[in-house]
Amino acid sequence: MRVATASRFESTVDTLQRRQATLSETQMQMSSGKRVNRPSDDPTAAARAERAYIAQQRIDSQQRSVDVSRNSMKLAESSLGQAGDLMQQVRETMVAAGDATYGPTERAALATQLKQLRGQLLGLANQGDGAGGFTFGGQGTTSAPFLDGIGGVTFAGTGGQAQLSATEQMPTTVDGESIWLAARSGNGVFVTAADPANTGSAWIDAGGVSNPSALTASNYDITFTDTGGGVMTYDISPGGIVGAPYVSGQAITVDGMSLKITGKPANGDHFTTTPSTPTLDPFKSLDHAISVLQNASSTRSQVSQVVSDGLRDVDSISSHLQAARSVAGAALSRLDSIDSRNQDKQLWAKSVQSDAEDLDMVKAVSDFQNQQTSYQAALQSYAMVQKMSLFDYLK
Amino acid sequence: MSTSMLMSLGTRAMTAAYAQLNSVGNNIANANTPGYSRQQTIQSTTEGQFTGAGFFGRGVTVQTVQRASNIFLTQQAASARSGAAADSARSEMLQQLEKVFGTGASGLGGSATQLFNAFADLAASPSDLSARQAVLARAEDLASTARSYSDQISMVQDNVRNDVSNSVSEVNTLATQVAQLNTRIAQALGTGHQPNDLLDSRDQLIRQISDKIEVHTIGAADGSMSVFVAGGQSLVLGSQSNQLVARPDDFDRTRSAVGISVSGQVTPLSAKDLGGGSLSGLLEFQNSDLVDARNRLGQLMAGLASAANTQQSFGIDLSGAQGTDLFTLGKSVALPATSNASAGGVPLATVTVQLVDAKALKPSEYTMEDDPNNPGAYRVTRLADAPPTVFSNVQPGDVIDGFSFSLGAPPPSAGDRFLLQPSSAAANGMEVALSNPRSVAAASPLTAVAALANTGTASVGSLMIVAAKTAPYQQMTVHFTDANGGYELLDSGGAQLATGTWSPQTPIAYNGFELRLEGQPALDDKFNIDLTAYPAGNNGNALAFDNLANRNLVDGQSVTDAYALLLSDVGVRVQGAISAADTSSAVSTRASEALTSEVGVNLDEEAAKLIQFQQAYQAAAKMLQTAQTIMDTLLQLGH
């Protein structure tokens, strides 16, 4: 077959150019480290790499949310821990106030101490999160969520928790209203109280549950009657107890409740129990204790009653705060698991992206050398073949 | 036999050898001239002279100079060239188009994700103006990326238009030259000899036309050659040539169309009619690849922006007002055909296209015309499908693929046609409509709070607005009426609005909101739903925005998946086009090698011939010398 000389030149040059193009393509892949530099290099891999890249961006974003949420929960957890410590101090102060040897002056000093503790508790409840929000702000407030007013402390905001994800539980605030203002009153099941109009010196303890199945959730009224000769009896309604003899400090049991009245009640003195409600707050409780303790004319039984009520409330509030703290702790551990899940997902997405578009360097280097060798061979053969011409032999 | 006979033989032989050497020299000289065909001097024996002793040869005669040619191989090479030129034009354009769509951080998918992520950051601090500003900046970034993609696509379109119009005028020039050469060749053939160089030039011109469009040639007895485009229309007929015309597309003026003007009548030529050549590749790219790319981009942006606008309308901004649109989109349009009834160049009838449900949009354009089977109704054809999907008996207002159309006054005349582009221009005109960061509707208009007295473990998981409200929002209470999730929804006056049964899978839904609970509600548990009192502290709608990243906003796909699909779709087209271009260029190379091996010049061959005819010349000269010697001998006899 005849080979036209011009086309032989053309086709060899064409081949050389193609080899050069392959070589520079491999060289570009090696310098970028990527096998897929354009979607057309491998359309499926390019789409997979794109999705994996976006997945990483999304995980990064969620991880930022996790970090924000974790900071808030850490703050809440430590604040609630401090609140627990403060409540312990309140408890100690209350116990001290119950000391029968203390006079009005000592009690006034203790009242001042309680006032200070109350201030510290309010400060904790209104603690900012460092970013303009409030740790205990619930689902939104404009300023400090807890307002100290004449009727006590009120929550000026929306309850509940602000979340950072629609699908995962990632809170940025905790529900301040339920934590600070909604401890169970009384002993958690019922509330005992002495009628303020009582004239005797008897006081009632917080009581306890002796038989949970017998509880009725009714209001009970205990009325004392002096039957003469220093013998006191009491009636409990409802409960159907009429004319039961009173012994100071002996347990009185009615419908599954067990409570103790200590001291000397007067004829017509009343004590009541009402079902517990989630309305107890440390501020109101402290306000009440402070007002009695700093009042020099408070009677012994009033003091005993306020100390007894106070300790009961402190215990209820402390355990309520403790429960809230453990909820924050649970949130933190949940965040940790989201965090580690995110790390795993991130790693997975990175490796998907890398598998899809990254270059196998070893293979690339070996390919490059092969291509180099064949390019050199092409150059050499070109030079040799083109040298051969019959004209060279015409002398 | 005279002595001069030998002299005459020698002279003829010398002339023939010289003529041969001439041809060889011409071949060597033109070895590298494109389109040159090897020439050969044809010589033959002169008829012998009869004598009593038989026929004595009278030497050699130079008959003519012939060029090597092979019509079949020439046509094959030209047609292979057309195919290669079409594939390479499309592949080059597609590679330009591919550069438009960035990947990773520089891509549109990355920009969209950054916007979603900015909402996640805003959710962490909804009152933070800088977080709100970041949302607007990301939105602007997304909109400008979309606009820049759209601009680049328009630039590619402009390139196509330029290339088409240049190619068309080039073909016209070449066709005119072919017609002129036909005349000259016919004249030259009258001399009885082939005008080799003119024939070469004509072949070369036809080869150049083949680069632009595929043509068929038919030779006539007078030596002229008629050229026909693949669709059958004549481009050159003897000494007459017709003109190709580049003109705007019937519907979309920004696109090019090609036609051929035969005696003043323009017949449109589609890419298929052109068969091959770079013009066909360009039209194919413009009408399929480029349109698809633009529609896919538009579909993506329309889906995303509409969802963002809807989400804005579900939320309230920092001042508590209902959110307004975040983005504005390029309008959907209906383009009238040039053939539509018009007055003074302005089409009489207008059609308007409305987006109804952006997430149902398909990446396509549609034609709309009278439905022949249902008078008064229209037929809409989705063009992106192969074969196109036809929707018959369509009335204005009917929703097809997420859009509907309405008629202006007067309504379309019989035979009017429109091209509906629901999403083509979406990315082109995409802008951020909000400028004040306070206007980002990050807050949900409703807030749910569990009652403090609840005894169950349920807490509020999320309260999301998922549809537009049907009545003004009001204060409501969800009251669980049993321990199995049965609830009633009460208004602030205690009147029952709705009842239902809650489960973790079935949220409490009413008036466009969905309340999801975590945990188990107990009998008599209550959840209060109230108007959001503190929009600055609520992030409900920002979370919903963030969640748009996971929702199927684009024809059943998330934004990320839709963009990845767009990338791989373009990638597959480029890959296919490159490999088609490689294949067809190899076919073309082989065809042209086959042709040149037949008609090309091989210098070694010419060198051999050079020696051969040099020797022949020397031998002939020797003959003359011998003749002279003989003559001398005879003359000496006379002394």
CSV table of N, CA, C and O in Angstrom, one decimal, chain A residues 261-329:
chain,number,residue,atom,x,y,z
A,261,ILE,N,-48.0,15.8,114.4
A,261,ILE,CA,-48.2,17.1,115.0
A,261,ILE,C,-47.5,17.1,116.4
A,261,ILE,O,-47.7,16.2,117.1
A,262,THR,N,-46.7,18.1,116.6
A,262,THR,CA,-45.9,18.1,117.8
A,262,THR,C,-46.3,19.4,118.6
A,262,THR,O,-46.6,20.4,117.9
A,263,GLY,N,-46.3,19.4,119.9
A,263,GLY,CA,-46.5,20.6,120.7
A,263,GLY,C,-47.9,20.6,121.2
A,263,GLY,O,-48.6,19.6,121.2
A,264,LYS,N,-48.3,21.8,121.7
A,264,LYS,CA,-49.6,21.8,122.3
A,264,LYS,C,-50.6,22.6,121.5
A,264,LYS,O,-50.5,23.9,121.4
A,265,PRO,N,-51.5,21.9,120.8
A,265,PRO,CA,-52.5,22.7,120.1
A,265,PRO,C,-53.5,23.3,121.0
A,265,PRO,O,-53.7,22.7,122.1
A,266,ALA,N,-54.2,24.3,120.6
A,266,ALA,CA,-55.2,24.9,121.4
A,266,ALA,C,-56.6,24.4,120.8
A,266,ALA,O,-56.6,23.9,119.7
A,267,ASN,N,-57.6,24.6,121.6
A,267,ASN,CA,-58.9,24.2,121.2
A,267,ASN,C,-59.3,25.0,119.9
A,267,ASN,O,-59.1,26.2,119.8
A,268,GLY,N,-59.7,24.2,118.9
A,268,GLY,CA,-60.1,24.9,117.6
A,268,GLY,C,-59.0,25.1,116.6
A,268,GLY,O,-59.2,25.7,115.6
A,269,ASP,N,-57.8,24.7,117.0
A,269,ASP,CA,-56.7,24.9,116.1
A,269,ASP,C,-56.9,23.9,114.9
A,269,ASP,O,-57.4,22.8,115.0
A,270,HIS,N,-56.5,24.5,113.7
A,270,HIS,CA,-56.7,23.6,112.4
A,270,HIS,C,-55.3,23.4,111.8
A,270,HIS,O,-54.5,24.2,111.8
A,271,PHE,N,-55.3,22.2,111.3
A,271,PHE,CA,-54.1,21.8,110.4
A,271,PHE,C,-54.8,21.3,109.1
A,271,PHE,O,-55.8,20.6,109.2
A,272,THR,N,-54.1,21.5,108.0
A,272,THR,CA,-54.7,21.0,106.7
A,272,THR,C,-53.7,20.3,105.9
A,272,THR,O,-52.5,20.4,106.1
A,273,THR,N,-54.2,19.4,105.1
A,273,THR,CA,-53.3,18.8,104.0
A,273,THR,C,-54.0,19.0,102.7
A,273,THR,O,-55.3,18.8,102.6
A,274,THR,N,-53.3,19.4,101.7
A,274,THR,CA,-53.8,19.5,100.4
A,274,THR,C,-52.9,18.8,99.4
A,274,THR,O,-51.8,18.6,99.7
A,275,PRO,N,-53.5,18.3,98.3
A,275,PRO,CA,-52.6,17.6,97.3
A,275,PRO,C,-51.5,18.5,96.8
A,275,PRO,O,-51.6,19.7,96.7
A,276,SER,N,-50.3,17.8,96.6
A,276,SER,CA,-49.2,18.6,96.1
A,276,SER,C,-49.4,19.1,94.7
A,276,SER,O,-50.0,18.5,93.9
A,277,THR,N,-48.9,20.3,94.5
A,277,THR,CA,-49.0,20.9,93.1
A,277,THR,C,-47.6,21.3,92.7
A,277,THR,O,-46.7,21.6,93.5
A,278,PRO,N,-47.3,21.4,91.4
A,278,PRO,CA,-46.0,21.8,90.9
A,278,PRO,C,-45.9,23.4,90.9
A,278,PRO,O,-45.8,24.0,89.9
A,279,THR,N,-46.0,23.9,92.1
A,279,THR,CA,-46.0,25.4,92.2
A,279,THR,C,-44.9,25.9,93.2
A,279,THR,O,-44.8,27.1,93.4
A,280,LEU,N,-44.1,25.0,93.7
A,280,LEU,CA,-43.2,25.4,94.7
A,280,LEU,C,-42.0,26.1,94.1
A,280,LEU,O,-41.4,25.6,93.1
A,281,ASP,N,-41.6,27.2,94.6
A,281,ASP,CA,-40.4,27.8,94.2
A,281,ASP,C,-39.6,28.3,95.3
A,281,ASP,O,-40.1,28.6,96.4
A,282,PRO,N,-38.2,28.2,95.2
A,282,PRO,CA,-37.3,28.5,96.4
A,282,PRO,C,-37.5,29.9,96.8
A,282,PRO,O,-37.4,30.2,98.0
A,283,PHE,N,-37.9,30.8,95.9
A,283,PHE,CA,-37.9,32.2,96.3
A,283,PHE,C,-39.1,32.5,97.2
A,283,PHE,O,-39.0,33.1,98.3
A,284,LYS,N,-40.3,31.9,96.8
A,284,LYS,CA,-41.5,32.1,97.7
A,284,LYS,C,-41.2,31.5,99.0
A,284,LYS,O,-41.5,32.1,100.1
A,285,SER,N,-40.7,30.3,99.0
A,285,SER,CA,-40.4,29.6,100.2
A,285,SER,C,-39.4,30.3,101.1
A,285,SER,O,-39.7,30.5,102.3
A,286,LEU,N,-38.4,30.9,100.5
A,286,LEU,CA,-37.4,31.6,101.3
A,286,LEU,C,-38.0,32.9,101.8
A,286,LEU,O,-37.8,33.4,102.9
A,287,ASP,N,-38.8,33.6,100.9
A,287,ASP,CA,-39.5,34.8,101.3
A,287,ASP,C,-40.3,34.6,102.6
A,287,ASP,O,-40.3,35.4,103.5
A,288,HIS,N,-41.0,33.5,102.6
A,288,HIS,CA,-41.8,33.1,103.8
A,288,HIS,C,-41.0,32.9,105.0
A,288,HIS,O,-41.2,33.5,106.0
A,289,ALA,N,-39.9,32.2,104.9
A,289,ALA,CA,-39.0,31.9,106.0
A,289,ALA,C,-38.4,33.1,106.5
A,289,ALA,O,-38.3,33.4,107.7
A,290,ILE,N,-37.9,34.0,105.5
A,290,ILE,CA,-37.2,35.2,105.9
A,290,ILE,C,-38.2,36.1,106.7
A,290,ILE,O,-37.8,36.7,107.8
A,291,SER,N,-39.4,36.2,106.2
A,291,SER,CA,-40.4,37.1,106.9
A,291,SER,C,-40.7,36.7,108.3
A,291,SER,O,-40.8,37.5,109.2
A,292,VAL,N,-40.8,35.4,108.5
A,292,VAL,CA,-41.0,34.9,109.9
A,292,VAL,C,-39.8,35.1,110.7
A,292,VAL,O,-39.9,35.5,111.9
A,293,LEU,N,-38.6,34.7,110.2
A,293,LEU,CA,-37.4,34.7,111.0
A,293,LEU,C,-37.0,36.2,111.4
A,293,LEU,O,-36.4,36.4,112.5
A,294,GLN,N,-37.2,37.1,110.4
A,294,GLN,CA,-36.7,38.4,110.8
A,294,GLN,C,-37.7,39.2,111.6
A,294,GLN,O,-37.5,40.3,112.1
A,295,ASN,N,-38.9,38.6,111.8
A,295,ASN,CA,-39.9,39.2,112.6
A,295,ASN,C,-39.6,38.9,114.1
A,295,ASN,O,-39.7,37.7,114.5
A,296,ALA,N,-39.3,39.8,114.9
A,296,ALA,CA,-38.9,39.6,116.3
A,296,ALA,C,-40.1,39.0,117.1
A,296,ALA,O,-39.9,38.4,118.1
A,297,SER,N,-41.3,39.3,116.7
A,297,SER,CA,-42.4,38.8,117.5
A,297,SER,C,-42.9,37.4,117.1
A,297,SER,O,-44.0,37.0,117.5
A,298,SER,N,-42.2,36.8,116.2
A,298,SER,CA,-42.6,35.4,115.8
A,298,SER,C,-42.6,34.5,117.1
A,298,SER,O,-41.6,34.6,117.8
A,299,THR,N,-43.6,33.6,117.2
A,299,THR,CA,-43.6,32.7,118.3
A,299,THR,C,-42.8,31.5,118.0
A,299,THR,O,-42.4,31.3,116.9
A,300,ARG,N,-42.5,30.8,119.1
A,300,ARG,CA,-41.7,29.6,119.0
A,300,ARG,C,-42.3,28.6,118.0
A,300,ARG,O,-41.7,28.0,117.1
A,301,SER,N,-43.7,28.4,118.1
A,301,SER,CA,-44.3,27.4,117.2
A,301,SER,C,-44.3,27.9,115.8
A,301,SER,O,-44.1,27.2,114.8
A,302,GLN,N,-44.4,29.2,115.6
A,302,GLN,CA,-44.3,29.8,114.2
A,302,GLN,C,-43.0,29.5,113.7
A,302,GLN,O,-42.8,29.1,112.5
A,303,VAL,N,-42.0,29.7,114.5
A,303,VAL,CA,-40.6,29.5,114.0
A,303,VAL,C,-40.4,28.0,113.7
A,303,VAL,O,-39.9,27.6,112.6
A,304,SER,N,-40.9,27.1,114.6
A,304,SER,CA,-40.7,25.7,114.4
A,304,SER,C,-41.4,25.3,113.1
A,304,SER,O,-40.9,24.5,112.3
A,305,GLN,N,-42.7,25.9,113.0
A,305,GLN,CA,-43.4,25.5,111.8
A,305,GLN,C,-42.7,26.0,110.5
A,305,GLN,O,-42.6,25.2,109.5
A,306,VAL,N,-42.2,27.2,110.5
A,306,VAL,CA,-41.5,27.7,109.3
A,306,VAL,C,-40.2,26.9,109.0
A,306,VAL,O,-39.9,26.7,107.9
A,307,VAL,N,-39.5,26.5,110.1
A,307,VAL,CA,-38.3,25.7,109.9
A,307,VAL,C,-38.7,24.4,109.3
A,307,VAL,O,-38.1,23.9,108.3
A,308,SER,N,-39.8,23.8,109.9
A,308,SER,CA,-40.2,22.5,109.4
A,308,SER,C,-40.6,22.6,107.9
A,308,SER,O,-40.2,21.8,107.0
A,309,ASP,N,-41.5,23.6,107.6
A,309,ASP,CA,-41.9,23.8,106.2
A,309,ASP,C,-40.7,24.1,105.3
A,309,ASP,O,-40.7,23.6,104.2
A,310,GLY,N,-39.8,24.9,105.8
A,310,GLY,CA,-38.7,25.3,105.1
A,310,GLY,C,-37.8,24.1,104.7
A,310,GLY,O,-37.4,24.0,103.5
A,311,LEU,N,-37.5,23.3,105.6
A,311,LEU,CA,-36.7,22.1,105.4
A,311,LEU,C,-37.4,21.2,104.4
A,311,LEU,O,-36.8,20.7,103.4
A,312,ARG,N,-38.7,21.1,104.5
A,312,ARG,CA,-39.5,20.2,103.6
A,312,ARG,C,-39.3,20.8,102.2
A,312,ARG,O,-39.0,20.1,101.2
A,313,ASP,N,-39.5,22.1,102.1
A,313,ASP,CA,-39.4,22.7,100.8
A,313,ASP,C,-38.0,22.6,100.2
A,313,ASP,O,-37.9,22.3,99.0
A,314,VAL,N,-37.0,22.9,101.1
A,314,VAL,CA,-35.6,22.8,100.6
A,314,VAL,C,-35.4,21.4,100.0
A,314,VAL,O,-34.8,21.3,98.9
A,315,ASP,N,-35.8,20.4,100.7
A,315,ASP,CA,-35.6,19.0,100.2
A,315,ASP,C,-36.3,18.8,98.9
A,315,ASP,O,-35.7,18.3,97.9
A,316,SER,N,-37.5,19.3,98.8
A,316,SER,CA,-38.2,19.1,97.5
A,316,SER,C,-37.6,19.8,96.4
A,316,SER,O,-37.4,19.3,95.3
A,317,ILE,N,-37.2,21.1,96.7
A,317,ILE,CA,-36.6,21.9,95.6
A,317,ILE,C,-35.2,21.3,95.2
A,317,ILE,O,-34.9,21.2,94.1
A,318,SER,N,-34.4,20.9,96.3
A,318,SER,CA,-33.1,20.3,96.0
A,318,SER,C,-33.2,19.1,95.1
A,318,SER,O,-32.5,19.0,94.1
A,319,SER,N,-34.2,18.2,95.4
A,319,SER,CA,-34.3,17.0,94.5
A,319,SER,C,-34.8,17.4,93.2
A,319,SER,O,-34.4,16.8,92.2
A,320,HIS,N,-35.7,18.4,93.1
A,320,HIS,CA,-36.2,18.9,91.8
A,320,HIS,C,-35.0,19.4,91.0
A,320,HIS,O,-34.9,19.1,89.8
A,321,LEU,N,-34.1,20.3,91.6
A,321,LEU,CA,-33.0,20.8,90.9
A,321,LEU,C,-32.0,19.7,90.5
A,321,LEU,O,-31.5,19.7,89.4
A,322,GLN,N,-31.9,18.7,91.4
A,322,GLN,CA,-31.0,17.6,91.1
A,322,GLN,C,-31.5,16.8,89.8
A,322,GLN,O,-30.8,16.5,89.0
A,323,ALA,N,-32.9,16.7,89.8
A,323,ALA,CA,-33.5,16.0,88.7
A,323,ALA,C,-33.2,16.8,87.4
A,323,ALA,O,-32.8,16.2,86.4
A,324,ALA,N,-33.4,18.1,87.5
A,324,ALA,CA,-33.1,18.9,86.3
A,324,ALA,C,-31.7,18.8,85.9
A,324,ALA,O,-31.3,18.8,84.7
A,325,ARG,N,-30.8,18.8,86.9
A,325,ARG,CA,-29.4,18.7,86.6
A,325,ARG,C,-29.1,17.3,85.8
A,325,ARG,O,-28.3,17.3,84.9
A,326,SER,N,-29.7,16.3,86.3
A,326,SER,CA,-29.5,15.0,85.6
A,326,SER,C,-30.1,15.0,84.2
A,326,SER,O,-29.5,14.4,83.3
A,327,VAL,N,-31.2,15.8,84.0
A,327,VAL,CA,-31.7,15.9,82.6
A,327,VAL,C,-30.7,16.6,81.8
A,327,VAL,O,-30.4,16.2,80.6
A,328,ALA,N,-30.0,17.7,82.3
A,328,ALA,CA,-29.0,18.4,81.5
A,328,ALA,C,-27.8,17.4,81.3
A,328,ALA,O,-27.2,17.4,80.2
A,329,GLY,N,-27.5,16.6,82.3
A,329,GLY,CA,-26.4,15.6,82.1
A,329,GLY,C,-26.7,14.6,81.0
A,329,GLY,O,-25.9,14.3,80.2
